[in-house]
Coordinates of C-alpha atoms in Angstrom, one line a residue:
M1 CA -120.9 -100.6 158.5
P2 CA -117.4 -100.6 160.5
L3 CA -115.7 -98.7 157.5
L4 CA -118.3 -96.0 157.5
I5 CA -117.5 -95.2 160.9
L6 CA -114.0 -95.4 160.8
S7 CA -113.7 -93.1 158.1
K8 CA -116.2 -90.5 160.0
R9 CA -113.9 -90.8 163.2
L10 CA -111.0 -90.8 161.1
A11 CA -112.3 -87.1 159.6
L12 CA -113.5 -85.8 163.3
F13 CA -109.6 -86.7 164.5
A14 CA -108.2 -84.8 161.7
N15 CA -110.5 -82.2 162.6
D16 CA -109.6 -81.8 165.9
A17 CA -105.6 -83.0 165.2
R18 CA -106.2 -79.1 163.1
L19 CA -107.8 -77.4 165.7
G20 CA -104.8 -78.7 167.9
F21 CA -102.4 -77.3 165.9
R22 CA -103.2 -74.2 165.6
L23 CA -103.6 -73.7 169.3
V24 CA -99.9 -74.8 169.4
A25 CA -98.8 -72.6 166.8
R26 CA -100.1 -69.5 168.3
R27 CA -98.7 -70.5 171.7
W28 CA -95.4 -72.3 171.0
K29 CA -93.5 -68.7 169.5
Q30 CA -94.0 -67.9 173.3
L31 CA -91.8 -70.7 175.3
D32 CA -88.3 -70.7 175.7
R33 CA -86.0 -72.8 174.0
A34 CA -85.8 -75.4 177.1
K35 CA -89.0 -75.8 177.7
R36 CA -89.7 -76.7 173.9
K37 CA -87.2 -78.9 174.2
R38 CA -89.0 -80.6 176.9
I39 CA -92.1 -80.6 174.9
E40 CA -90.7 -81.9 171.8
L41 CA -89.3 -84.9 173.9
S42 CA -93.3 -85.0 175.9
A43 CA -94.4 -85.8 172.6
V44 CA -92.2 -88.2 171.0
L45 CA -92.5 -90.0 174.3
S46 CA -96.7 -89.9 174.2
L47 CA -96.2 -91.1 170.3
L48 CA -94.9 -93.9 171.2
P49 CA -98.3 -96.4 172.3
L50 CA -100.1 -94.5 169.6
S51 CA -97.7 -96.4 167.0
A52 CA -97.2 -99.7 168.9
A53 CA -101.2 -99.6 168.3
I54 CA -100.6 -99.3 164.9
A55 CA -97.9 -101.4 164.4
G56 CA -100.5 -104.4 165.8
L57 CA -103.5 -103.2 163.9
A58 CA -101.0 -104.0 161.2
A59 CA -100.1 -107.2 162.3
V60 CA -103.8 -108.0 162.6
P61 CA -105.0 -110.3 159.2
S62 CA -107.9 -107.8 156.9
A63 CA -111.8 -108.1 157.5
F64 CA -112.0 -109.4 154.4
E65 CA -109.5 -112.5 154.8
L66 CA -111.6 -113.6 157.8
D67 CA -114.7 -115.5 157.5
Q68 CA -117.5 -113.0 156.8
S69 CA -120.1 -115.1 159.1
Q70 CA -117.8 -114.4 162.3
V71 CA -117.7 -110.2 161.6
Q72 CA -119.5 -108.7 164.1
A73 CA -119.5 -104.8 164.2
V74 CA -119.4 -103.7 167.5
V75 CA -119.5 -100.1 168.3
E76 CA -118.2 -98.2 171.7
S77 CA -118.2 -94.8 173.0
V78 CA -115.3 -94.1 174.3
A79 CA -114.4 -90.8 176.2
T80 CA -110.7 -89.2 175.5
P81 CA -109.9 -85.2 175.5
T82 CA -109.6 -83.9 172.3
I83 CA -105.8 -83.2 171.1
A84 CA -106.2 -79.0 171.3
D85 CA -107.0 -79.7 175.2
Q86 CA -104.3 -82.4 175.3
M87 CA -101.9 -80.3 174.0
A88 CA -103.1 -77.3 176.2
E89 CA -102.6 -79.1 179.3
L90 CA -99.1 -80.1 178.2
L91 CA -97.8 -76.3 177.2
E92 CA -100.0 -74.8 180.8
R93 CA -97.8 -76.9 182.9
E94 CA -95.7 -75.9 185.2
D95 CA -91.9 -75.8 184.4
T96 CA -89.4 -76.9 187.1
H97 CA -85.7 -77.1 187.2
L98 CA -83.7 -78.1 189.9
R99 CA -80.7 -75.6 191.5
E100 CA -77.8 -76.6 193.8
V101 CA -75.4 -74.6 195.6
R102 CA -73.6 -74.2 198.6
V103 CA -74.0 -71.8 201.7
Q104 CA -71.3 -68.9 201.7
R105 CA -69.6 -67.4 204.3
G106 CA -71.1 -64.5 205.3
E107 CA -74.2 -65.1 202.8
T108 CA -77.7 -63.3 203.7
L109 CA -81.0 -65.1 202.8
A110 CA -81.8 -62.6 200.2
A111 CA -78.1 -63.3 198.4
L112 CA -78.8 -66.6 198.9
F113 CA -81.8 -66.5 197.0
T114 CA -80.0 -64.3 194.1
R115 CA -77.5 -66.9 193.7
L116 CA -80.0 -69.4 193.1
G117 CA -81.9 -67.2 190.5
I118 CA -84.9 -67.2 193.0
S119 CA -87.2 -64.0 192.3
D120 CA -89.8 -64.6 194.6
T121 CA -91.1 -61.9 197.2
A122 CA -93.5 -63.7 198.8
A123 CA -91.3 -66.9 200.0
L124 CA -88.1 -64.8 200.7
R125 CA -90.5 -62.7 203.3
F126 CA -91.4 -65.6 205.0
G127 CA -87.9 -66.4 205.2
Q128 CA -87.2 -63.7 206.5
T129 CA -89.7 -63.2 209.0
H130 CA -91.7 -66.2 209.9
P131 CA -90.8 -67.9 213.1
S132 CA -90.9 -71.6 211.6
A133 CA -88.3 -70.6 209.2
R134 CA -85.9 -68.6 211.4
A135 CA -83.0 -71.9 211.1
L136 CA -83.0 -70.0 207.4
L137 CA -81.6 -66.9 208.3
R138 CA -78.3 -68.8 209.9
L139 CA -76.8 -71.2 207.9
P140 CA -73.4 -71.7 208.5
P141 CA -71.5 -71.8 205.1
G142 CA -70.3 -75.0 203.4
R143 CA -74.4 -76.4 204.2
F144 CA -76.0 -77.6 200.7
V145 CA -78.6 -76.1 199.2
Q146 CA -81.8 -77.7 196.7
A147 CA -84.1 -75.2 194.8
S148 CA -86.8 -76.8 192.4
I149 CA -87.7 -73.5 190.7
T150 CA -90.1 -72.4 188.0
S151 CA -88.7 -70.4 184.7
D152 CA -90.1 -67.3 186.4
G153 CA -88.5 -67.7 188.9
A154 CA -91.0 -68.9 191.4
L155 CA -89.5 -71.1 194.8
H156 CA -91.3 -74.5 194.8
W157 CA -89.3 -76.3 197.5
L158 CA -86.2 -75.4 199.0
K159 CA -84.1 -78.3 201.1
V160 CA -80.9 -77.5 203.7
H161 CA -78.8 -80.0 203.8
S162 CA -76.9 -80.4 207.6
A163 CA -74.4 -82.3 206.0
G164 CA -72.1 -79.9 204.1
D165 CA -69.1 -81.3 204.1
L166 CA -68.1 -84.3 201.5
D167 CA -66.7 -86.3 203.6
G168 CA -68.6 -89.9 202.7
V169 CA -69.0 -91.5 206.0
L170 CA -72.0 -89.9 207.4
A171 CA -75.2 -92.8 206.8
T172 CA -78.3 -90.0 207.7
T173 CA -78.5 -86.2 207.3
R174 CA -81.1 -83.8 208.4
I175 CA -83.3 -81.9 206.0
L176 CA -85.1 -78.8 206.6
T177 CA -87.8 -77.8 204.0
L178 CA -89.0 -75.0 202.7
D179 CA -92.3 -75.9 200.9
R180 CA -95.2 -73.9 198.7
S181 CA -98.1 -75.0 200.5
A182 CA -101.1 -76.2 198.1
N183 CA -104.2 -75.1 199.6
A184 CA -102.9 -73.9 203.0
E185 CA -102.5 -70.8 205.1
P186 CA -99.3 -70.1 205.6
E187 CA -98.2 -70.0 201.8
F188 CA -95.9 -72.1 203.5
Q189 CA -94.5 -74.6 205.3
V190 CA -91.2 -75.4 207.1
A191 CA -90.3 -79.1 207.9
E192 CA -87.5 -81.3 209.4
A193 CA -86.7 -84.9 209.0
D194 CA -83.6 -87.0 209.3
V195 CA -83.3 -89.5 205.9
A196 CA -80.6 -92.5 205.5
L197 CA -78.2 -92.0 202.6
E198 CA -77.4 -94.7 199.9
R199 CA -74.5 -93.5 197.7
R200 CA -74.0 -94.7 194.0
V201 CA -71.9 -93.9 191.3
E202 CA -72.9 -92.4 188.2
V203 CA -71.4 -91.4 184.9
K204 CA -71.6 -88.7 182.5
A205 CA -70.9 -87.7 179.4
G206 CA -71.2 -84.6 177.5
E207 CA -70.8 -82.3 174.5
V208 CA -70.1 -78.4 174.9
R209 CA -72.3 -76.4 172.4
V210 CA -73.0 -73.0 174.3
S211 CA -71.3 -73.2 178.0
L212 CA -70.1 -75.6 180.3
F213 CA -73.2 -75.4 182.8
G214 CA -75.5 -75.7 179.4
A215 CA -73.4 -78.8 178.6
T216 CA -73.8 -80.6 182.3
D217 CA -77.5 -79.5 182.2
E218 CA -78.1 -81.3 178.8
A219 CA -76.5 -84.3 180.4
G220 CA -77.8 -84.2 183.2
V221 CA -75.5 -83.8 185.7
P222 CA -76.0 -81.6 188.9
D223 CA -74.7 -78.2 189.3
A224 CA -72.8 -79.1 191.9
I225 CA -71.1 -81.9 190.4
A226 CA -70.0 -79.0 187.4
Q227 CA -68.8 -76.2 190.3
Q228 CA -66.7 -79.3 191.3
M229 CA -65.7 -79.6 187.4
I230 CA -64.3 -76.4 187.2
D231 CA -63.0 -76.0 191.0
A232 CA -60.8 -79.1 190.1
L233 CA -59.6 -78.0 186.6
E234 CA -59.5 -74.6 187.0
S235 CA -55.5 -74.5 187.8
E236 CA -55.1 -76.4 184.2
V237 CA -57.6 -74.2 182.3
D238 CA -59.0 -71.0 181.9
F239 CA -63.1 -71.6 181.5
H240 CA -63.5 -67.7 180.5
R241 CA -61.3 -68.5 177.6
D242 CA -60.4 -71.5 176.2
L243 CA -64.0 -73.4 176.7
Q244 CA -65.0 -74.3 172.7
R245 CA -68.3 -75.4 171.0
G246 CA -67.3 -79.6 170.5
D247 CA -65.0 -79.7 173.4
R248 CA -66.2 -83.0 175.8
F249 CA -66.3 -83.8 179.2
R250 CA -66.5 -87.6 180.7
V251 CA -67.4 -87.5 184.8
I252 CA -67.7 -89.9 187.9
Y253 CA -69.3 -88.8 190.7
E254 CA -71.2 -90.1 194.1
A255 CA -74.6 -89.2 194.1
L256 CA -77.1 -89.8 197.1
Y257 CA -80.4 -91.4 197.5
S258 CA -82.6 -92.0 199.9
S259 CA -85.7 -94.9 199.6
G260 CA -84.5 -95.0 196.0
E261 CA -85.2 -90.8 195.8
Y262 CA -82.1 -88.6 194.3
L263 CA -81.5 -86.3 196.8
R264 CA -78.6 -84.6 196.4
A265 CA -75.2 -85.1 194.0
G266 CA -72.0 -86.2 196.6
R267 CA -68.5 -86.1 195.6
L268 CA -66.4 -85.6 192.4
L269 CA -64.3 -88.7 191.9
A270 CA -62.7 -88.2 188.3
V271 CA -63.6 -86.0 185.1
E272 CA -61.6 -85.5 182.0
L273 CA -62.1 -82.7 179.8
E274 CA -61.0 -82.2 176.4
V275 CA -60.5 -79.1 175.6
S276 CA -58.8 -77.7 171.6
G277 CA -57.5 -81.4 171.3
K278 CA -56.1 -81.6 174.6
R279 CA -57.0 -84.2 177.2
L280 CA -57.3 -83.0 181.2
S281 CA -57.9 -85.5 183.8
A282 CA -58.8 -85.3 188.0
Y283 CA -59.0 -87.8 190.0
W284 CA -60.1 -87.4 193.6
F285 CA -57.7 -88.8 196.4
A286 CA -57.7 -88.8 199.9
N287 CA -54.2 -87.6 201.3
G288 CA -54.5 -87.8 204.5
S289 CA -56.1 -83.9 204.7
K290 CA -60.0 -83.2 205.8
H291 CA -61.2 -83.5 202.6
G292 CA -58.4 -84.9 200.6
G293 CA -57.9 -83.2 196.7
F294 CA -58.4 -83.5 193.2
Y295 CA -54.6 -84.8 191.1
A296 CA -53.8 -85.6 187.9
A297 CA -53.1 -88.8 186.2
D298 CA -49.4 -89.0 186.9
G299 CA -50.2 -87.7 190.6
R300 CA -49.2 -83.4 190.0
S301 CA -51.3 -81.5 192.8
L302 CA -54.0 -79.9 190.6
K303 CA -54.9 -77.7 193.9
Q304 CA -53.3 -74.0 193.3
A305 CA -52.3 -71.5 196.6
F306 CA -54.3 -68.8 194.4
L307 CA -57.2 -69.6 192.3
R308 CA -57.3 -68.2 188.9
S309 CA -60.6 -65.8 189.2
P310 CA -62.5 -64.4 191.6
L311 CA -65.9 -64.8 189.9
V312 CA -67.0 -68.9 188.8
Y313 CA -68.0 -68.4 185.0
T314 CA -68.4 -65.4 183.5
R315 CA -66.3 -62.9 180.7
V316 CA -63.2 -60.6 180.7
S317 CA -64.8 -57.3 179.2
S318 CA -61.3 -55.3 179.7
G319 CA -57.6 -57.0 180.3
F320 CA -54.3 -55.6 181.7
S321 CA -53.2 -52.8 179.8
S322 CA -50.4 -50.1 180.3
S323 CA -52.7 -47.9 178.5
R324 CA -56.5 -47.6 177.4
T325 CA -58.6 -44.7 176.7
H326 CA -61.2 -44.4 180.1
P327 CA -64.3 -45.4 179.5
I328 CA -65.9 -42.4 181.4
F329 CA -63.1 -39.8 181.5
G330 CA -62.3 -40.5 177.8
Y331 CA -57.8 -39.8 178.7
D332 CA -55.7 -42.8 178.4
A333 CA -54.2 -44.1 181.2
A334 CA -53.5 -48.2 182.8
H335 CA -55.8 -50.6 183.7
R336 CA -53.6 -52.3 185.7
G337 CA -56.5 -55.4 186.5
V338 CA -58.9 -57.4 184.6
D339 CA -62.9 -56.9 184.6
Y340 CA -64.9 -59.3 184.4
S341 CA -68.1 -58.4 183.0
A342 CA -71.5 -60.3 185.5
P343 CA -74.6 -59.8 186.3
A344 CA -75.0 -57.8 189.4
G345 CA -75.4 -59.6 192.4
T346 CA -72.9 -62.5 191.4
G347 CA -70.7 -63.9 193.9
V348 CA -67.3 -62.8 194.1
R349 CA -64.4 -65.3 195.8
S350 CA -61.3 -64.7 197.5
I351 CA -58.3 -66.4 195.5
A352 CA -56.6 -67.5 198.3
E353 CA -56.4 -67.3 201.9
G354 CA -55.3 -64.0 203.6
V355 CA -56.6 -61.3 206.2
V356 CA -58.7 -58.3 204.9
T357 CA -56.4 -55.3 204.4
F358 CA -59.6 -52.8 203.9
A359 CA -63.4 -53.2 203.4
G360 CA -65.3 -50.5 202.2
W361 CA -66.1 -47.1 200.0
Q362 CA -63.1 -45.8 197.5
R363 CA -64.2 -42.8 195.6
G364 CA -63.9 -44.5 192.3
Y365 CA -63.5 -48.1 192.9
G366 CA -67.0 -47.5 195.2
N367 CA -67.0 -51.0 197.6
V368 CA -64.1 -52.3 197.9
V369 CA -62.2 -55.0 199.1
E370 CA -58.1 -55.8 200.0
I371 CA -56.4 -59.1 200.5
R372 CA -53.1 -59.7 201.7
H373 CA -52.3 -63.5 201.2
D374 CA -48.8 -63.5 202.3
G375 CA -45.2 -62.1 202.6
K376 CA -46.1 -60.5 199.2
H377 CA -49.3 -61.4 197.5
V378 CA -52.5 -58.5 198.0
T379 CA -55.3 -58.5 196.0
L380 CA -58.5 -56.1 195.3
Y381 CA -62.0 -56.5 194.2
A382 CA -63.4 -53.2 193.5
H383 CA -67.3 -51.5 192.2
L384 CA -68.9 -54.6 194.4
Q385 CA -72.9 -54.0 194.7
S386 CA -72.1 -55.3 197.9
I387 CA -69.6 -56.3 201.0
A388 CA -70.8 -59.5 202.7
P389 CA -71.7 -59.2 206.2
N390 CA -69.2 -58.5 208.9
L391 CA -66.2 -58.4 206.4
R392 CA -63.6 -55.8 207.9
Q393 CA -60.0 -54.9 208.6
G394 CA -58.5 -57.6 210.4
V395 CA -60.9 -60.6 209.5
R396 CA -59.3 -63.8 208.2
V397 CA -60.8 -65.3 205.1
G398 CA -60.2 -69.0 203.2
Q399 CA -59.3 -69.7 199.4
S400 CA -63.6 -69.5 197.7
D401 CA -64.6 -67.3 201.1
W402 CA -67.1 -65.0 199.7
V403 CA -66.1 -61.0 200.1
G404 CA -68.9 -59.6 198.1
T405 CA -71.1 -58.8 195.2
V406 CA -70.8 -57.5 191.4
G407 CA -72.0 -54.0 191.4
M408 CA -71.6 -50.6 189.1
T409 CA -70.2 -48.7 192.3
G410 CA -68.0 -46.1 191.7
W411 CA -66.7 -45.0 188.2
A412 CA -68.3 -47.9 186.2
T413 CA -70.7 -48.0 183.3
G414 CA -71.8 -51.3 183.8
P415 CA -71.6 -54.4 186.3
H416 CA -68.3 -55.9 186.1
L417 CA -66.1 -57.0 188.7
H418 CA -62.6 -55.1 188.6
F419 CA -59.7 -57.2 189.8
E420 CA -56.2 -56.4 190.9
L421 CA -53.3 -58.9 191.9
K422 CA -50.0 -57.2 193.0
I423 CA -46.8 -58.7 193.7
H424 CA -44.2 -57.0 196.2
D425 CA -46.8 -54.3 195.4
A426 CA -46.3 -54.0 191.9
H427 CA -48.9 -54.7 189.6
V428 CA -49.3 -57.9 187.3
N429 CA -51.9 -59.3 185.2
P430 CA -54.0 -61.3 186.7
L431 CA -54.3 -63.4 183.9
T432 CA -50.4 -64.0 183.1
A433 CA -48.8 -64.0 186.8
E434 CA -47.4 -67.3 187.5
L435 CA -49.2 -68.4 191.3
P436 CA -47.9 -70.7 193.5
S437 CA -49.4 -74.5 193.5
A438 CA -49.9 -76.6 196.8
Q439 CA -47.7 -79.4 198.4
P440 CA -47.8 -82.5 196.0
L441 CA -48.2 -85.9 197.3
A442 CA -45.3 -87.2 199.1
V443 CA -43.3 -90.3 197.1
A444 CA -44.9 -92.6 199.7
Q445 CA -48.2 -91.8 198.6
L446 CA -48.0 -92.4 194.6
S447 CA -48.2 -95.8 195.0
S448 CA -51.9 -95.4 196.5
F449 CA -52.8 -92.4 194.5
A450 CA -52.4 -94.8 191.3
L451 CA -54.2 -97.8 192.4
A452 CA -56.9 -95.6 193.7
S453 CA -57.1 -93.8 190.7
A454 CA -57.0 -97.3 188.2
P455 CA -60.5 -98.4 187.5
L456 CA -61.5 -95.0 187.5
R457 CA -59.1 -94.5 184.7
A458 CA -60.5 -97.6 183.4
Q459 CA -64.2 -96.5 183.6
L460 CA -63.7 -93.0 182.2
A461 CA -61.7 -95.0 178.9
L462 CA -65.0 -97.4 178.8
L463 CA -67.5 -93.9 178.7
E464 CA -65.2 -92.8 175.9
R465 CA -65.8 -95.4 173.5
V466 CA -69.3 -96.0 174.4
A467 CA -69.9 -92.2 173.5
I468 CA -67.4 -92.6 170.0
A469 CA -69.5 -95.7 169.2

């Protein structure tokens, strides 16, 4: 009797599985690669209890080995969802991901949503018009912002942290949350709360397969830390051209928790990057300035007075040249700058401190910003979709301050940034020009730096050995 029941149930299971796999085959092609990976992982994890049960059954003696007089058939109906139902539920789950950025000078709420990858008209309208969300319209630069977003750009929730700096001394922070309501009116709710902060040190490692941000996502490194990795090492490596498949990274950083729940990333403490066989490292050190700085293992400052690129992560579509064929008019002419291909709306930053000498429209350049940085350096940013609010002649900007967004205004065949650098009023190639560095550590600080960086170097070395093993 038990064998007969077992055979019938196995037949039902096989039929159920066949229907489930048919459903999966139809839906699988509709999913993006990221969601497929999550489903594959979920499927593996869901099978672990089943494999444990099978192992347990294997350890039980065969029924024929037991005393036949003790064998008693027990039949009990258990309501379990079919495989088809389970797979359908898994495929229909809302896939969300977390994005983290800092508010840039003059940035509007619409521009912030674009940078976060939010495509949610209802959320933007609420943030711009509802009285309870008024604080979102006047976010000061540097504020840390998180957003949970679905794969199609819908906003799940958005959090703004009042402590936007990384000084590491604050014990609490105030969080403004814009949350989508499940069954309430209005559609979104705004709340503010003070939370206690707990700082933890976390270590991660990864390998580049397509891009740095793809590799950090796969390793579970927050976007904010990935950006700090670029900021720390961009004077040593050109992230647009040098990074290749197979390059590796190891990173140590602070993470902020409250009541055991992750809130946001803190400060990058150390990073090691292997690029084409070359090993680069950066260590944060409290050098006596307001925010400290990043230094190489020998104490050399990694901060440049000038950033190498006005865009965080993109590619060069047209280089500096004494002669090239104009893409619109067809004649040969000098190209006295570099074109960076990037999606429209991508933020453009000033590569150094300076004063705006022009912000407006020029015929071929479209929307353009020109900045004089010192007595000899001038930069120009052209074809902008928009210029940062309140940016006009005479306004002082800082390094990495937002000056506008990538566009295709003026004479342009597609969205890109045209960037020029002049030294003593002569155009130079921004990719190869020699740019001044920041001040190095004083001799008296070198011993303190060596002492502070030693445990970080040891941790990175241990992380490398573990990764190799």
